[in-house]
PDB file of C-alpha atoms in Angstrom:
ATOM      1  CA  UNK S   1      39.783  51.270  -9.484  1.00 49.00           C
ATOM      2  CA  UNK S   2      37.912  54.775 -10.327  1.00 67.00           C
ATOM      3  CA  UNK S   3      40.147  57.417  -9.647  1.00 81.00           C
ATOM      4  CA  UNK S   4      38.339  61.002 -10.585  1.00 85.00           C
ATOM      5  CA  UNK S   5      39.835  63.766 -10.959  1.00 91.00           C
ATOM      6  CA  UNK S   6      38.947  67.335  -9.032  1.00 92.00           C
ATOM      7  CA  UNK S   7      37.659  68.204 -12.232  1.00 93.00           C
ATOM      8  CA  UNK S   8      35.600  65.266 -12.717  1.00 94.00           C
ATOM      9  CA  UNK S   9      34.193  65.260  -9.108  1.00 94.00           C
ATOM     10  CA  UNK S  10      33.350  69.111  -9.512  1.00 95.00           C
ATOM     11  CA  UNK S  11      31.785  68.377 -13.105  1.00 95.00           C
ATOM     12  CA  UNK S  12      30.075  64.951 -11.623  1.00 96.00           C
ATOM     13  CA  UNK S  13      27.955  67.524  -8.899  1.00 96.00           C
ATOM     14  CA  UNK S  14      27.299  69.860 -11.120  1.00 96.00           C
ATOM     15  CA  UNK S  15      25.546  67.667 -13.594  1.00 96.00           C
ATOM     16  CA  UNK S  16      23.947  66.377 -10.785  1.00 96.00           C
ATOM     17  CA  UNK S  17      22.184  69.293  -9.756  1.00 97.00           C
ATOM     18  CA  UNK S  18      21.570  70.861 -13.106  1.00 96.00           C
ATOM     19  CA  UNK S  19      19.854  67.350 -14.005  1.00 97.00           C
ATOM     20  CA  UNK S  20      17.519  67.501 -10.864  1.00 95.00           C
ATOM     21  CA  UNK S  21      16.650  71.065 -11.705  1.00 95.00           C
ATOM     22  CA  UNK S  22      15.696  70.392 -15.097  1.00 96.00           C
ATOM     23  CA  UNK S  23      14.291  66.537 -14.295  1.00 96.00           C
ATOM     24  CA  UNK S  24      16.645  64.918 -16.212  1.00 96.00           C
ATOM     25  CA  UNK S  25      17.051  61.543 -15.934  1.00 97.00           C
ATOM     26  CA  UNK S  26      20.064  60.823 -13.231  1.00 96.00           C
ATOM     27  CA  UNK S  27      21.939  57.936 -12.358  1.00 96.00           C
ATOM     28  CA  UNK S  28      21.336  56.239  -8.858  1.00 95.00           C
ATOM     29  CA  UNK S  29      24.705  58.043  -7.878  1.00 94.00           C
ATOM     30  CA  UNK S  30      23.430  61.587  -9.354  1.00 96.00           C
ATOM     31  CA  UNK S  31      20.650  60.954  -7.209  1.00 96.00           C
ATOM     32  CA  UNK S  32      22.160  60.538  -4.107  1.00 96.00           C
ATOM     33  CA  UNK S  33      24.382  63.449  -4.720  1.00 96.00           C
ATOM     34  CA  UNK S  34      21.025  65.754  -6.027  1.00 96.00           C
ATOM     35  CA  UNK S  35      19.425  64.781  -2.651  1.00 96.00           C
ATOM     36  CA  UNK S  36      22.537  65.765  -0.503  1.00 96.00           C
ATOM     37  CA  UNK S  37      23.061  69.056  -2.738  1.00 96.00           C
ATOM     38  CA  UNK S  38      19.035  69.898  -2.092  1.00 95.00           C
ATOM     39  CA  UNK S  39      20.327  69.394   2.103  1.00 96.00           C
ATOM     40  CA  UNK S  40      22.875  72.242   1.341  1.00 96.00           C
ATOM     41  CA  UNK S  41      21.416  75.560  -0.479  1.00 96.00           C
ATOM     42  CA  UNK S  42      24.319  77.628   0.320  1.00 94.00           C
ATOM     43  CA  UNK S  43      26.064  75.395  -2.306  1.00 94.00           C
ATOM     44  CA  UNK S  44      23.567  76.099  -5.247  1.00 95.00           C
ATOM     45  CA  UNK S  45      25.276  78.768  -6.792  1.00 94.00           C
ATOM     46  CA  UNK S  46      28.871  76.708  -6.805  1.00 92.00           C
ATOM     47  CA  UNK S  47      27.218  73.755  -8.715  1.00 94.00           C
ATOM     48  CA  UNK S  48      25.015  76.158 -11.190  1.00 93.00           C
ATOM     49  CA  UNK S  49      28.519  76.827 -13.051  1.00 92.00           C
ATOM     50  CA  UNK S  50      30.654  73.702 -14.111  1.00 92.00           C
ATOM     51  CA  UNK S  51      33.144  76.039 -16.053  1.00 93.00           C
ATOM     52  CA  UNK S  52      33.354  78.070 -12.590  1.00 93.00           C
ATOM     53  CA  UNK S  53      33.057  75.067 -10.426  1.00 92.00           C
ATOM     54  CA  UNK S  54      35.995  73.782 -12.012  1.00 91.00           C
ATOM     55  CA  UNK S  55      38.051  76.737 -11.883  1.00 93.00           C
ATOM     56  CA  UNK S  56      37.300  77.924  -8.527  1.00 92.00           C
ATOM     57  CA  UNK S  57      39.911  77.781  -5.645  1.00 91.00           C
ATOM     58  CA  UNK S  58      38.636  76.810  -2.082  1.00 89.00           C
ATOM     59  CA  UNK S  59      41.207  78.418   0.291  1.00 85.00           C
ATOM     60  CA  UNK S  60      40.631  77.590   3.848  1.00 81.00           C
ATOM     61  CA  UNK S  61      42.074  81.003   4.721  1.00 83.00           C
ATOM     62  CA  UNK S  62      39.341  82.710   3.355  1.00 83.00           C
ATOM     63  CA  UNK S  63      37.016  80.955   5.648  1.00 81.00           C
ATOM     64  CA  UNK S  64      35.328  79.230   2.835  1.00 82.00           C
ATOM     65  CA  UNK S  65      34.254  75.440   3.112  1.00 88.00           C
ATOM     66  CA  UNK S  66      35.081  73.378  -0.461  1.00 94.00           C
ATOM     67  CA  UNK S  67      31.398  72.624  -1.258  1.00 95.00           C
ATOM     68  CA  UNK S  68      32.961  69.296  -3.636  1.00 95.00           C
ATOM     69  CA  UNK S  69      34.779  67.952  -0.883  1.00 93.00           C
ATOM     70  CA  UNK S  70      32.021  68.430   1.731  1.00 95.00           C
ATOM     71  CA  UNK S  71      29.513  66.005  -0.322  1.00 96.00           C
ATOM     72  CA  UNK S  72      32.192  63.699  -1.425  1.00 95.00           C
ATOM     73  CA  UNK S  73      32.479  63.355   1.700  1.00 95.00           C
ATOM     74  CA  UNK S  74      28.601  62.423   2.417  1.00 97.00           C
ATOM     75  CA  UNK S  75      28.645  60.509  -0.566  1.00 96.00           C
ATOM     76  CA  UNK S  76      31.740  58.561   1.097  1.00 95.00           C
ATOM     77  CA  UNK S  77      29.551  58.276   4.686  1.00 97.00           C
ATOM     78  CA  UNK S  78      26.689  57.182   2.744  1.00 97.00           C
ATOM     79  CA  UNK S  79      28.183  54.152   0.880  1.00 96.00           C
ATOM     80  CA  UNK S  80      30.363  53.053   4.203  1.00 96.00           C
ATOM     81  CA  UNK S  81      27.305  53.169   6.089  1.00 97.00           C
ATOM     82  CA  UNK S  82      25.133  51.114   3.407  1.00 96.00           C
ATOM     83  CA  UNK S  83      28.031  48.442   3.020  1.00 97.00           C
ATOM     84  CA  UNK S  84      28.645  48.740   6.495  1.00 97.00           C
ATOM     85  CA  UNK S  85      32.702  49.132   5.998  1.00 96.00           C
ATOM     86  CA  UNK S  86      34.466  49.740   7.448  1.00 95.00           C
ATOM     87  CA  UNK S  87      32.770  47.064  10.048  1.00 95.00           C
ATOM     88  CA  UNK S  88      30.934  48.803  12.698  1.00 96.00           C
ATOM     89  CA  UNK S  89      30.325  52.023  11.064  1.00 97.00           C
ATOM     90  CA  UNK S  90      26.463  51.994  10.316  1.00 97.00           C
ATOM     91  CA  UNK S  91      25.576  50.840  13.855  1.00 96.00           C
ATOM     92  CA  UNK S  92      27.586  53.659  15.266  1.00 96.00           C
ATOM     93  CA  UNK S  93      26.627  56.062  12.799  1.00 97.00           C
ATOM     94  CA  UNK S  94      22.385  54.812  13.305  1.00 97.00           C
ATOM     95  CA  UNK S  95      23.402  55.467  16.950  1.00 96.00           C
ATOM     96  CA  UNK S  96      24.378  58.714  16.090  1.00 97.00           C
ATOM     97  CA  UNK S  97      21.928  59.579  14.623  1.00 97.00           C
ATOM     98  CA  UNK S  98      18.936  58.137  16.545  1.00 96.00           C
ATOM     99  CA  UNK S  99      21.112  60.082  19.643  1.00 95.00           C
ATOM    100  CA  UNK S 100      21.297  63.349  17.230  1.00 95.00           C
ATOM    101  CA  UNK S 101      17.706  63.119  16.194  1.00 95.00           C
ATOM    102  CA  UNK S 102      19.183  63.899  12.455  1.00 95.00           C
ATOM    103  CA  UNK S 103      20.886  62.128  10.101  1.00 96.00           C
ATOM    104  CA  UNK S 104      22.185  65.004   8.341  1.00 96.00           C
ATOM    105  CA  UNK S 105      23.440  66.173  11.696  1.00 96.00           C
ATOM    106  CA  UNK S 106      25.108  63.173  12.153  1.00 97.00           C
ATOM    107  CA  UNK S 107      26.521  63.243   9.156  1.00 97.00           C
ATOM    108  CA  UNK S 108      28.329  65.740  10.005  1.00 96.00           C
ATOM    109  CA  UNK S 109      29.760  64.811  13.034  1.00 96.00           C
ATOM    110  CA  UNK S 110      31.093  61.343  11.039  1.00 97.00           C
ATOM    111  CA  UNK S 111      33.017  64.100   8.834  1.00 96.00           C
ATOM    112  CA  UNK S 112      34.950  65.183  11.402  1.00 96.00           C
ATOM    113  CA  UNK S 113      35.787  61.434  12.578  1.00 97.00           C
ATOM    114  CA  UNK S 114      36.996  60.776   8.730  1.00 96.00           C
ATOM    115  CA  UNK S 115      38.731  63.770   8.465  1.00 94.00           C
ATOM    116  CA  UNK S 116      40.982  63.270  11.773  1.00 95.00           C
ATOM    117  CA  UNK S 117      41.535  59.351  10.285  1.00 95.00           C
ATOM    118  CA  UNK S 118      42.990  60.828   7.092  1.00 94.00           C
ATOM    119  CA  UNK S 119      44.876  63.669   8.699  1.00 95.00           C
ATOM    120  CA  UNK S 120      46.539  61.167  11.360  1.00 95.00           C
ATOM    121  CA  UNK S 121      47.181  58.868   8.423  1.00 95.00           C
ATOM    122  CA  UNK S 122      48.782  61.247   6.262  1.00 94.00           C
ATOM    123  CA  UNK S 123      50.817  62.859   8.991  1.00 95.00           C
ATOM    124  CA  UNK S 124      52.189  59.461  10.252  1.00 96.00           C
ATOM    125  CA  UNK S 125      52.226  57.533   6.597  1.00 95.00           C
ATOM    126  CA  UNK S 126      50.138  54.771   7.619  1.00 94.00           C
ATOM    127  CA  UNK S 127      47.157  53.598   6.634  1.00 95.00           C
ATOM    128  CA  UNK S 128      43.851  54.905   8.053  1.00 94.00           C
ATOM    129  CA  UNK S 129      42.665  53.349  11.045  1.00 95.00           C
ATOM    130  CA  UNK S 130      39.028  52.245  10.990  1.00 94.00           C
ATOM    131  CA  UNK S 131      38.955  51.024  14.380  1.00 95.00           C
ATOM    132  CA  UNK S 132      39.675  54.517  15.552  1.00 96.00           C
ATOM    133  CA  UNK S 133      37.335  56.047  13.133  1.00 96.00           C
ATOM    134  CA  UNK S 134      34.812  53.834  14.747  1.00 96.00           C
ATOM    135  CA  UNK S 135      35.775  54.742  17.641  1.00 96.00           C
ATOM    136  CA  UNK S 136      35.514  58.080  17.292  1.00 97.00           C
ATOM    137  CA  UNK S 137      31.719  57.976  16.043  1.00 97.00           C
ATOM    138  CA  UNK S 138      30.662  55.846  18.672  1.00 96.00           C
ATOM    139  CA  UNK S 139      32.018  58.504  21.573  1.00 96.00           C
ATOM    140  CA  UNK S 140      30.354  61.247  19.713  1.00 95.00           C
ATOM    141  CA  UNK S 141      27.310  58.764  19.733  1.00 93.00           C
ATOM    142  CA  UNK S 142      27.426  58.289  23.798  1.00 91.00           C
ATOM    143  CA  UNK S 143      27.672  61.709  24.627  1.00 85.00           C
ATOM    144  CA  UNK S 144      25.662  64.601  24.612  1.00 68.00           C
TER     145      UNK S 144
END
């Protein structure tokens, strides 16, 4: 199984992006992350630096969101949602979407759905619960 490192994830976006700039050839994956890095300008200065990007510390205190994590994380959505794992998640994430009128949008509302799963799992030591992640999207998907 791949297991990157934070260094390799930070270096991983930020060849990314300076490929797309330049029109280097990218990988499928580089591609995917280019188009979700184009979604988020405010993060075009952290990815125009791998030597900084590597070094940099994202302290929640400071009111700063980690720009890596935040498209891991739509690179994580992305794949569930085109493999459809865990089960149920793309039609309650289309749903969401369709409902939101964005996918981006909705998007981000998965986020917070997958970041409750891990924080419940790593607060009680079991494994994540993908029933309740569904669950989760599909409520934000039935309401307004």
């Amino acid at each position: 199984m791949f297991a990157p490192s934070q260094h390799d994830v930070r270096r991983f976006f930020c060849d990314a992006y300076r490929k797309h700039r330049d029109g280097s050839p990218v990988t499928p994956l580089e591609a995917l992350a280019a188009d979700w890095i184009a979604d988020h300008p405010e993060y075009h200065p952290d990815f125009a630096d791998a030597d900084a990007a590597v070094a940099a510390v994202y302290d929640p205190d400071q009111g700063r969101e980690n720009p890596f994590l935040h498209l891991s994380m739509h690179l994580s959505i992305t794949e569930q949602v085109s493999i459809d794992q865990p089960r149920g998640i793309k039609q309650a994430y289309e749903l969401l979407a369709a409902r939101r009128g964005s996918p981006h949008e909705a998007q981000h509302e998965v986020m917070e759905c997958l970041g409750q799963m891990m924080w419940e799992s790593q607060r009680s030591g079991l494994p994540p619960d993908g029933d309740q992640y569904i669950a989760c999207v599909r409520r934000r998907a039935t309401r307004d």
